[in-house]
Tab-separated table of C-alpha atoms in Angstrom:
chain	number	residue	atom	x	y	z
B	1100	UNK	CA	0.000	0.000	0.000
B	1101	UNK	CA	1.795	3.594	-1.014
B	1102	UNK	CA	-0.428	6.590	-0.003
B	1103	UNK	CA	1.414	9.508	-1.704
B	1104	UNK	CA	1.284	13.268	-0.415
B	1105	UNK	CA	1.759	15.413	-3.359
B	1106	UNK	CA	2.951	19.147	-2.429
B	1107	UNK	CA	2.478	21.668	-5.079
B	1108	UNK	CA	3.042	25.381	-4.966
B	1109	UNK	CA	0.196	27.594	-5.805
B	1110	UNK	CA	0.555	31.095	-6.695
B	1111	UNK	CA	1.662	33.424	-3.370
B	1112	UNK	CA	0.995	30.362	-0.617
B	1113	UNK	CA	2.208	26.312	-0.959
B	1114	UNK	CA	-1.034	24.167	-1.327
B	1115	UNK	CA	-1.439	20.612	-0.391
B	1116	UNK	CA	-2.937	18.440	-3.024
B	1117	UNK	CA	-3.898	15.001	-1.595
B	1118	UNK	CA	-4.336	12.569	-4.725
B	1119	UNK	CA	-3.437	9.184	-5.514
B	1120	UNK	CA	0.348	9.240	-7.176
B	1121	UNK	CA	0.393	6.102	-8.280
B	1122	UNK	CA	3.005	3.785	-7.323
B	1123	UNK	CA	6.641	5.660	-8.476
B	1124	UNK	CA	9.318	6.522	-6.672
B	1125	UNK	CA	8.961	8.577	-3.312
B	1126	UNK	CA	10.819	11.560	-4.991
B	1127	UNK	CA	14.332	10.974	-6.332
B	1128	UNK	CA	13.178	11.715	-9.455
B	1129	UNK	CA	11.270	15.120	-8.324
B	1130	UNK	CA	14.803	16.006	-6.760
B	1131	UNK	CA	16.496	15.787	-9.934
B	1132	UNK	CA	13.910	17.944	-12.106
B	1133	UNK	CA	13.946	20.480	-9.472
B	1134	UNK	CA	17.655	21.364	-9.697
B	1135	UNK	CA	18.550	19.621	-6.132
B	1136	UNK	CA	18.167	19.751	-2.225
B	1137	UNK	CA	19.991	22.729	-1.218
B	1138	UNK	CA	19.017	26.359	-1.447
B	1139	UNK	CA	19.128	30.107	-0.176
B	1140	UNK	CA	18.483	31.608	3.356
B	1141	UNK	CA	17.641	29.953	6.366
B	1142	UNK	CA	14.940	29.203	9.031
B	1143	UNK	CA	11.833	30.878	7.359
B	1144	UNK	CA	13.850	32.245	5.301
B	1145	UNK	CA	15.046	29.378	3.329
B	1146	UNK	CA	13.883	28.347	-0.008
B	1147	UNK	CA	14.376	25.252	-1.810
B	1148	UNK	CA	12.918	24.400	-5.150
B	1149	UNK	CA	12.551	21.135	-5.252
B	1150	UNK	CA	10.053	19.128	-3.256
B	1151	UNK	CA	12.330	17.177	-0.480
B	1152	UNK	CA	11.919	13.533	-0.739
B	1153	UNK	CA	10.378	11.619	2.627
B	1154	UNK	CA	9.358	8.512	3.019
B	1155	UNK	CA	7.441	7.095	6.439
B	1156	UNK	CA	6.785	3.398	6.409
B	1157	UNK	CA	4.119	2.599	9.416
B	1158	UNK	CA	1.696	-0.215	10.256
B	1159	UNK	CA	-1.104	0.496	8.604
B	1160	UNK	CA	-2.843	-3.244	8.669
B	1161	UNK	CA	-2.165	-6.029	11.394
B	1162	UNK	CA	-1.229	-6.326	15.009
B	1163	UNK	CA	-0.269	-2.187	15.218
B	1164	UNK	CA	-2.610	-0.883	13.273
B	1165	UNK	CA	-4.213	1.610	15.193
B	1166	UNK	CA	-0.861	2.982	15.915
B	1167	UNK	CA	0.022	3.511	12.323
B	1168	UNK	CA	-3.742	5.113	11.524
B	1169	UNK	CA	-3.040	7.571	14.184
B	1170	UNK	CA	0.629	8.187	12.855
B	1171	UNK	CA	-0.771	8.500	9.729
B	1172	UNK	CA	-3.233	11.378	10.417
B	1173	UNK	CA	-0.095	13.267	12.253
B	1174	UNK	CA	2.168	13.252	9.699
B	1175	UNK	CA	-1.288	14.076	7.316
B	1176	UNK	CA	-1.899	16.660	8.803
B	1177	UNK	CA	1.760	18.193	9.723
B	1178	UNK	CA	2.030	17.989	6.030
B	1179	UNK	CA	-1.272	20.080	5.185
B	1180	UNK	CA	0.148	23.084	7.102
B	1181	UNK	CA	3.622	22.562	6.250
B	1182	UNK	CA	2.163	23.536	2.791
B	1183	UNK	CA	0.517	26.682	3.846
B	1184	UNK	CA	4.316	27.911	4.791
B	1185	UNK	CA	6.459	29.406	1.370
B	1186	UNK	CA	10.070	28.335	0.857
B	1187	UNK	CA	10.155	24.210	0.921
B	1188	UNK	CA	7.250	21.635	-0.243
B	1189	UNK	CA	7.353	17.852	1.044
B	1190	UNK	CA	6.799	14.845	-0.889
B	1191	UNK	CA	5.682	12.537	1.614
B	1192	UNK	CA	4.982	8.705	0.698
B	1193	UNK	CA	3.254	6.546	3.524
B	1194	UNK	CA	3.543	2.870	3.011
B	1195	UNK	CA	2.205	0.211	5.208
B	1196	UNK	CA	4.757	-2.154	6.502
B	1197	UNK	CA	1.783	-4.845	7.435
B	1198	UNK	CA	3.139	-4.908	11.342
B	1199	UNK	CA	6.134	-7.195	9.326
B	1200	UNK	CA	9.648	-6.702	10.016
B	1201	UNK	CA	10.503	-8.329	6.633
B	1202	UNK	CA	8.056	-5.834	4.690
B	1203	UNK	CA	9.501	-3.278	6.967
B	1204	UNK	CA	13.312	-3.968	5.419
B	1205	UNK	CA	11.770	-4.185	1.708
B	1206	UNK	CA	10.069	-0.667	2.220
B	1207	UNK	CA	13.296	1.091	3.677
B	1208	UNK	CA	15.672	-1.170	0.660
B	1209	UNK	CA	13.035	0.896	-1.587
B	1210	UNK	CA	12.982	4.385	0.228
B	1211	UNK	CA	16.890	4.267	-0.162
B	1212	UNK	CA	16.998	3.619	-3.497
B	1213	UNK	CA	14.149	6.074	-4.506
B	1214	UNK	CA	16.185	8.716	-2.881
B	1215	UNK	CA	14.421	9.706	-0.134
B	1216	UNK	CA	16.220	12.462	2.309
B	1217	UNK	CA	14.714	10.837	5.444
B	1218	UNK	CA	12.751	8.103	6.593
B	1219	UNK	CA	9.919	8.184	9.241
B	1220	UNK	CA	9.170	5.019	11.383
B	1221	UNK	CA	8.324	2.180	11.431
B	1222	UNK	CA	5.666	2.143	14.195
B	1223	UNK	CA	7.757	-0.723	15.983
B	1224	UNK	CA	10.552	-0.937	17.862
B	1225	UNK	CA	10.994	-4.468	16.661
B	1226	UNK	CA	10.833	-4.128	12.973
B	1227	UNK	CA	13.261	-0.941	13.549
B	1228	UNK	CA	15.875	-3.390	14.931
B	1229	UNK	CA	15.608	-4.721	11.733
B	1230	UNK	CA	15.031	-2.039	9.239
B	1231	UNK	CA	17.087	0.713	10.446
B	1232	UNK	CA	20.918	-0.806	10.137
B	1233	UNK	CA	19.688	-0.449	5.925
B	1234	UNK	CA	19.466	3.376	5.822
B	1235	UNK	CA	22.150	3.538	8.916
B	1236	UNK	CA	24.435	1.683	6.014
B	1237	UNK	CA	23.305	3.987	3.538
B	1238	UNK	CA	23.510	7.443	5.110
B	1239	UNK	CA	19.906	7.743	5.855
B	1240	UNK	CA	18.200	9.088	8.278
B	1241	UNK	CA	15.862	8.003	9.910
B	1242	UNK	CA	13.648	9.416	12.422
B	1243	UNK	CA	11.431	7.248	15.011
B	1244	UNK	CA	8.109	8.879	16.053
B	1245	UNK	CA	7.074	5.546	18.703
B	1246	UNK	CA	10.009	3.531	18.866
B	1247	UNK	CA	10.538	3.217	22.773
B	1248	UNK	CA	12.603	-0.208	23.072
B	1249	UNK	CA	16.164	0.245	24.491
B	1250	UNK	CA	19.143	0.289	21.821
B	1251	UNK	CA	17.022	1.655	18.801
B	1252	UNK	CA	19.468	4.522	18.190
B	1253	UNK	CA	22.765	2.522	19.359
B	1254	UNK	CA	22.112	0.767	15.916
B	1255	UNK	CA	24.104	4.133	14.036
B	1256	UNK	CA	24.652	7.484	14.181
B	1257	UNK	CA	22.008	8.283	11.329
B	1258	UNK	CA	19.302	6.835	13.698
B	1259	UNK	CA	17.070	9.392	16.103
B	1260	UNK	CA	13.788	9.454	17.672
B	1261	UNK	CA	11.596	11.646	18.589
B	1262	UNK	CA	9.317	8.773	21.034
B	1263	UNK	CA	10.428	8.729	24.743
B	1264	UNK	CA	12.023	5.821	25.376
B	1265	UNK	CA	10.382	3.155	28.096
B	1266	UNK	CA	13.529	3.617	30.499
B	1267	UNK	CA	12.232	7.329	30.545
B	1268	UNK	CA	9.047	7.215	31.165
B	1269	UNK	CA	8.431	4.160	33.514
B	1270	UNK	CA	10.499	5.020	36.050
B	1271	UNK	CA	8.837	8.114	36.678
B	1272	UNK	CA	5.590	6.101	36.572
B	1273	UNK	CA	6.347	3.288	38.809
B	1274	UNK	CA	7.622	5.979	41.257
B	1275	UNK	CA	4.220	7.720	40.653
B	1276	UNK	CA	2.316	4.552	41.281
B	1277	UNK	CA	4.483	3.216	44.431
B	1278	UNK	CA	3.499	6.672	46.119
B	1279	UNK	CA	-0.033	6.516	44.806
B	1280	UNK	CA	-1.072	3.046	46.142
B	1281	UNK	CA	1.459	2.325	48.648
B	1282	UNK	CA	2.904	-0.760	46.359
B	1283	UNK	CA	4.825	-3.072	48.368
B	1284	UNK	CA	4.485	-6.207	45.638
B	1285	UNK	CA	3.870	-6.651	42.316
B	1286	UNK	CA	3.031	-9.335	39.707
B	1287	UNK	CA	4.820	-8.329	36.236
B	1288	UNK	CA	3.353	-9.950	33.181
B	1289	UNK	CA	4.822	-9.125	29.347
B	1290	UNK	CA	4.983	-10.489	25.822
B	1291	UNK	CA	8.200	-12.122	25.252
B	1292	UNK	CA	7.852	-12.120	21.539
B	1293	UNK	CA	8.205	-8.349	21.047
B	1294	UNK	CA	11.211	-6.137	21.129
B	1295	UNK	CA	9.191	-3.299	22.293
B	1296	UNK	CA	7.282	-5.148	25.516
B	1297	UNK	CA	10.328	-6.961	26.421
B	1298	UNK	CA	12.481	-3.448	26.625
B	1299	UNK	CA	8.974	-1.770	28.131
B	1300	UNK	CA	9.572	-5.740	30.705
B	1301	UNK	CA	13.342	-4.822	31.352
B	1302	UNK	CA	12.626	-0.761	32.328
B	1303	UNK	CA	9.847	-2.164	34.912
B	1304	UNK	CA	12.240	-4.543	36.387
B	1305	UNK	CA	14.561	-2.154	36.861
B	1306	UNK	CA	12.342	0.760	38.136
B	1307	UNK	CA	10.711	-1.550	40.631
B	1308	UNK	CA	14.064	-2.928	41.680
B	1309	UNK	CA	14.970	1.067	42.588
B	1310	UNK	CA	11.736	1.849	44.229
B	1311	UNK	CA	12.056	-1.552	46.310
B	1312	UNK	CA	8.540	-2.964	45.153
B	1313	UNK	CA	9.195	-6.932	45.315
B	1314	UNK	CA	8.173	-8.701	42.201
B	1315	UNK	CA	6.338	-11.773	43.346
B	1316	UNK	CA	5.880	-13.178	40.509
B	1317	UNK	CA	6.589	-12.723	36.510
B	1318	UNK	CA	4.661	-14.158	34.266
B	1319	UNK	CA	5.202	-14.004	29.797
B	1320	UNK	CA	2.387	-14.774	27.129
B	1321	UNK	CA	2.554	-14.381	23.305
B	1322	UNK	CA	2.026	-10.508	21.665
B	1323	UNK	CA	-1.270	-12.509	19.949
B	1324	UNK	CA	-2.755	-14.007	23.210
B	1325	UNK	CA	-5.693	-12.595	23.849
B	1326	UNK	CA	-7.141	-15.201	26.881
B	1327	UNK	CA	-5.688	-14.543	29.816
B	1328	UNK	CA	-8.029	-15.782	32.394
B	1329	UNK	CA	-5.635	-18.755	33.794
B	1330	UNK	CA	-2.576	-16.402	33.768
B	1331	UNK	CA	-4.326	-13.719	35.336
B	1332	UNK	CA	-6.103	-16.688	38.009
B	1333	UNK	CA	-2.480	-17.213	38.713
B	1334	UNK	CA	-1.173	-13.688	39.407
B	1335	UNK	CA	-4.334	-13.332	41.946
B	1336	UNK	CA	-3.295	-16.277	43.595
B	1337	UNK	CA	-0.247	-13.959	44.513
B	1338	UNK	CA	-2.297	-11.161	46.294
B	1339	UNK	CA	-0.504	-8.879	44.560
B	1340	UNK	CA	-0.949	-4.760	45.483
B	1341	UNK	CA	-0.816	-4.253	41.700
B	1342	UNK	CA	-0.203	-5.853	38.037
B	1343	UNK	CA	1.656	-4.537	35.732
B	1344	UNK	CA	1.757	-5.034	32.186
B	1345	UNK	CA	4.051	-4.513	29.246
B	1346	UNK	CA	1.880	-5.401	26.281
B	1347	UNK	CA	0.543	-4.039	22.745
B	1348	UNK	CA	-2.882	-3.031	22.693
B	1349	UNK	CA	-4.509	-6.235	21.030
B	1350	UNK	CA	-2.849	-7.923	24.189
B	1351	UNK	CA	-3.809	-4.915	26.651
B	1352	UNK	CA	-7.658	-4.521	26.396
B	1353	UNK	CA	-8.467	-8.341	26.909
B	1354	UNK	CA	-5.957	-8.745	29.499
B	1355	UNK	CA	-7.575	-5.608	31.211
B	1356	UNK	CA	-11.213	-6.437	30.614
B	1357	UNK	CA	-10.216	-10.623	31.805
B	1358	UNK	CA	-9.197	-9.372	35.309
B	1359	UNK	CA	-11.710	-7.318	36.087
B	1360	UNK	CA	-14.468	-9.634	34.950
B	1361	UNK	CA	-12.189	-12.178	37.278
B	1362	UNK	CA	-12.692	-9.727	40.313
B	1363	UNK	CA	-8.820	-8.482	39.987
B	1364	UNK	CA	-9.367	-5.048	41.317
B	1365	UNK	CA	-5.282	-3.978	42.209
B	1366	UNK	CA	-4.316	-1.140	40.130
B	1367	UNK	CA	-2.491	-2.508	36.752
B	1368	UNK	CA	-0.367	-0.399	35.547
B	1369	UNK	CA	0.631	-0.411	32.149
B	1370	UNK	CA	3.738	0.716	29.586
B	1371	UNK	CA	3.284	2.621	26.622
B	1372	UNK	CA	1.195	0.036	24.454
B	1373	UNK	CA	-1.428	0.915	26.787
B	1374	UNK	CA	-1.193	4.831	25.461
B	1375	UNK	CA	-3.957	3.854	23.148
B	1376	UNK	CA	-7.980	5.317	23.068
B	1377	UNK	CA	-8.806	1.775	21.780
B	1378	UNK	CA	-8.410	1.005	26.005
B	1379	UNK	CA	-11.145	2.992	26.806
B	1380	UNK	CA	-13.211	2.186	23.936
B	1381	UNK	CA	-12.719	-1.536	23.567
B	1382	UNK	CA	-12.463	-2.366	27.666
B	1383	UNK	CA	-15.143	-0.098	28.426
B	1384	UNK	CA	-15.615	0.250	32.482
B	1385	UNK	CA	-12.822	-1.827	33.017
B	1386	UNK	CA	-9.870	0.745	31.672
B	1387	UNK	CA	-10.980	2.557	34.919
B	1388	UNK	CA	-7.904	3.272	37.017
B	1389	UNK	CA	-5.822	2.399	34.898
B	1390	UNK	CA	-2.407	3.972	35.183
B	1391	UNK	CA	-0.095	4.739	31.956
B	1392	UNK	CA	2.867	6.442	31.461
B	1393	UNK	CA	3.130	8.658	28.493
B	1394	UNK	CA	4.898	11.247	26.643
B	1395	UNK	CA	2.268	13.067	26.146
B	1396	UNK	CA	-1.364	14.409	27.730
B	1397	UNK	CA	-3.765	16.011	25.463
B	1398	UNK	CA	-4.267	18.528	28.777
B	1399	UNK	CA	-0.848	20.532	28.459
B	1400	UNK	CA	-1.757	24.085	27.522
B	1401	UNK	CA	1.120	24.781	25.591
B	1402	UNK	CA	0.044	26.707	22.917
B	1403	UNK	CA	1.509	24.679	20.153
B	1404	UNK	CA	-0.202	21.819	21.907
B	1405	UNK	CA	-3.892	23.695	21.721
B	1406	UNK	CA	-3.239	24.083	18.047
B	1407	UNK	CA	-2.733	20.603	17.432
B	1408	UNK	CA	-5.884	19.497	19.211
B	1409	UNK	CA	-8.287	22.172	17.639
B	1410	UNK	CA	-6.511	21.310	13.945
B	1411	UNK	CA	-6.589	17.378	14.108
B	1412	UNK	CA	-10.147	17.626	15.978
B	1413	UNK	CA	-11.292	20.106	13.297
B	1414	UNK	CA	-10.037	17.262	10.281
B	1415	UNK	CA	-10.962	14.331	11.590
B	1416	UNK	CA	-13.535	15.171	14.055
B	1417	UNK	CA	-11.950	12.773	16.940
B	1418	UNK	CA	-9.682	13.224	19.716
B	1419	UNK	CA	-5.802	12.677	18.744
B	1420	UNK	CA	-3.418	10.135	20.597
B	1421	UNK	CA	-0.021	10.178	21.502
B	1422	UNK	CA	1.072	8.233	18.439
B	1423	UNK	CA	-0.634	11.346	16.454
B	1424	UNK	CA	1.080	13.803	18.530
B	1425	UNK	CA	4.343	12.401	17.759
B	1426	UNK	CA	4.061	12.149	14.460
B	1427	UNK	CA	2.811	15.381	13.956
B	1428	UNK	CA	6.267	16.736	15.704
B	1429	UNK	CA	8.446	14.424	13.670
B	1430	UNK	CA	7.709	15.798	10.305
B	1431	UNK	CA	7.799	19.304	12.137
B	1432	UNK	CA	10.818	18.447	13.835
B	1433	UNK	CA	12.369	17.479	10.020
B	1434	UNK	CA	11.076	20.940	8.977
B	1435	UNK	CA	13.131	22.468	11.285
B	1436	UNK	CA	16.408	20.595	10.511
B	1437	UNK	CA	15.776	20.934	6.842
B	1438	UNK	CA	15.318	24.710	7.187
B	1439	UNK	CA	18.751	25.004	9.673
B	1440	UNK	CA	20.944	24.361	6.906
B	1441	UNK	CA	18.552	25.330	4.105
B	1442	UNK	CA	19.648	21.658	2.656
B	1443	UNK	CA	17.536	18.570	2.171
B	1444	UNK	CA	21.058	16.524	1.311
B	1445	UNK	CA	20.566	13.680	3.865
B	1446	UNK	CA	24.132	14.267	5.252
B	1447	UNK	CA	22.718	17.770	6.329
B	1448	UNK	CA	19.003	16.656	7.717
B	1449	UNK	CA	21.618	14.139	9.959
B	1450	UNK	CA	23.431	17.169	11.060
B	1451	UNK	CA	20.829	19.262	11.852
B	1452	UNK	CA	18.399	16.987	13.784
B	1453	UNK	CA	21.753	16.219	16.199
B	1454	UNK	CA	21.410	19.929	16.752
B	1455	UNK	CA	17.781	19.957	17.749
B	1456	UNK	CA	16.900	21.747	21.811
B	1457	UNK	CA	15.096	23.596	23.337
B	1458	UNK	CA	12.209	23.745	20.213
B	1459	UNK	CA	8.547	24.504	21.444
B	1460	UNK	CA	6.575	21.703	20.112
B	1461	UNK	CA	3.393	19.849	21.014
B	1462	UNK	CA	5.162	17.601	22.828
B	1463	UNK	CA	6.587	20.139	24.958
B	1464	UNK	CA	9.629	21.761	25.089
B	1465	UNK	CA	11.993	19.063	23.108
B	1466	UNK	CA	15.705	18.498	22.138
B	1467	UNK	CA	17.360	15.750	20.916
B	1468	UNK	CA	20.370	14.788	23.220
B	1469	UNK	CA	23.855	13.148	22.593
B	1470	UNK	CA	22.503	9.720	22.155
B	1471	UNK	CA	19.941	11.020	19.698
B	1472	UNK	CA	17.365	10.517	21.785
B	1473	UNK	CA	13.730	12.567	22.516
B	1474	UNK	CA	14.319	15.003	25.558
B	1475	UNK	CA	11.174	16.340	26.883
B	1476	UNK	CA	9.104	15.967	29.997
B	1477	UNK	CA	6.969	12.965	30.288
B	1478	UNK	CA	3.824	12.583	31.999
B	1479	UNK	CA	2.223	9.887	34.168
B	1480	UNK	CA	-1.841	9.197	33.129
B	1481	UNK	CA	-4.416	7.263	34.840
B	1482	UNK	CA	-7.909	6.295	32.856
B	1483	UNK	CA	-10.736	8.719	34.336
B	1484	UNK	CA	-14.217	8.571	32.990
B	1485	UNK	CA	-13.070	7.007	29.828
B	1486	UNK	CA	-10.006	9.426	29.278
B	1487	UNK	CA	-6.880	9.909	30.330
B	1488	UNK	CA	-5.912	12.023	32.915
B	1489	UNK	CA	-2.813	13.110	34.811
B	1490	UNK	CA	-2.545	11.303	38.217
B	1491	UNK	CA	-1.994	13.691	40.562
């Protein structure tokens, strides 16, 4: 599946014009009829005439697909205004890696090839183990917009992120959630099938370990399980003051909706899998209380926050996600690396992104640090009336 983002300049403004492209290369070829990827000025100033090349490959269809739809509608509508500013137009393809690692490596061999001046994604940690080391070999960059698993950006120095990783933002929630409920033991259960849920496993361990909560009992299932009842019969048998989860959301809303239907009423706390509206929607009653830890809230009042919500709510008439809200500052965050140097050349986009702090963004106010990782507060949520809300 390639969903193509055509930008176009109109006369006096840049216009978006959504249409179906067809099935060609993600831009090389604009790149070359433009006369190239670097240009005049700087910042707002900067103008470059042709449209720079990006690819995003997300999972639009299987296991994450409700991350990738909400990525998708981020970068969607980053791009829309992005075309409303003069000076540099985006070609943005969006191609669905199918939740598949191995689709995953064919879509980045193809991004390389057709030239593209960054890559955005993929929606997994795991299948960014995988796909990443291609454009790290080929001077790519690439930044990740919800890749939270420990080592992601070890893999090269052309590899960032702009998605807080796990060992971030747990241990501010497990410290949240020992002082909150007086946690004295735990039961942990994870997927051990999933880069991203073991890493989100490994930074609960850890944050427990420091807050001296004893784990009772740890307990792994498949990412496609979806009956839990005798695993969760098993961590009640512990009497534990709280469960806590490192799972994708297919895995998270049965497991949540199981142990509350089994009389489990301890706190679970969750890792970022959890930072999904499908929990509320999908596990109804039972996503009550609830505790997540997240990179983002849609209640910050930072005004490049309020924007965000009143544009995406205003195009697709729903309430955005995290996954949105990082996606939306990726491609904003490339706009501002592109426009540093007034260069699209991929050697200068990897630069420039290194060079990243102290921007306002929705997130809040973000740099990108020495291990080119996302620096920017993080927030601990709990589920309140079927929406998250900061625990206090």
């Amino acid at each position: 599946m390639r969903t193509k983002l055509c930008t176009v300049a109109a006369a006096g403004a840049a216009a978006l014009l959504l249409a179906s492209c067809g099935s060609g290369d993600s831009g090389g070829g604009g790149s070359d009829a433009s006369g190239g990827l670097t240009g005049e000025g700087s910042g707002e100033s900067c103008t470059i005439e042709g449209a720079v090349p990006i690819g995003a490959v997300l999972s639009l269809t299987g296991a994450a697909a409700s991350y990738g739809e909400s990525q998708q509608r981020g970068l969607e509508l980053a791009a829309a205004e992005l075309a409303e500013t003069d000076g540099v137009t985006y070609d943005l393809t969006i191609e669905d890696d199918q939740t598949d690692p191995r689709q995953a490596i064919t879509l980045f061999d193809e991004f390389v090839n057709d030239g593209a001046s960054l890559i955005i994604g993929p929606t997994l940690s795991n299948a960014a183990v995988q796909a990443d080391p291609i454009a790290q070999d080929a001077g790519v960059p690439v930044l990740g917009i919800s890749n939270t698993a420990a080592g992601v950006t070890e893999i090269g120095d052309y590899v960032f992120r702009d998605s807080l990783t796990e060992q971030a933002v747990i241990p501010q929630t497990i410290a949240k959630a020992t002082e909150e409920f007086g946690l004295q033991d735990v039961v942990v259960m994870y997927s051990n099938d999933d880069a991203f849920t073991e890493s989100g496993y490994e930074a609960f361990a850890a944050a427990l370990e420091d807050e001296g909560v004893e784990v009772s009992e740890t307990i792994t299932f498949s990412k496609s399980d979806t009956d839990f009842r005798a695993l969760l019969t098993q961590a009640q048998e512990s009497d534990p003051d709280a469960i806590v989860v490192s799972a994708l959301i297919e895995a998270a809303v049965p497991l949540v909706t199981q142990a509350r239907e089994l009389g489990i009423d301890v706190p679970i706390i969750g890792g970022n899998g959890f930072n999904n509206p499908r929990l509320m929607a999908d596990a109804g009653e039972a996503a009550e209380g609830v505790v997540v830890g997240a990179a983002w809230n849609s209640s910050s009042d930072n005004p490049e926050n309020q924007a965000f919500l009143e544009a995406y709510e205003a195009e697709y008439d729903a309430q955005p996600d995290q996954f949105a809200a990082q996606a939306y500052t990726g491609l904003k965050l490339v706009d501002q690396a592109v426009r540093a140097g007034c260069s699209a050349e991929r050697d200068a986009i990897q630069q420039a992104l290194g060079e990243i702090e102290d921007v306002p963004t929705v997130l809040g106010e973000f740099s990108i640090d020495e291990n080119r990782d996302a620096d920017h507060p993080a927030v601990v949520q709990v589920v309140e009336n079927g929406a998250f809300a900061v625990l206090e």
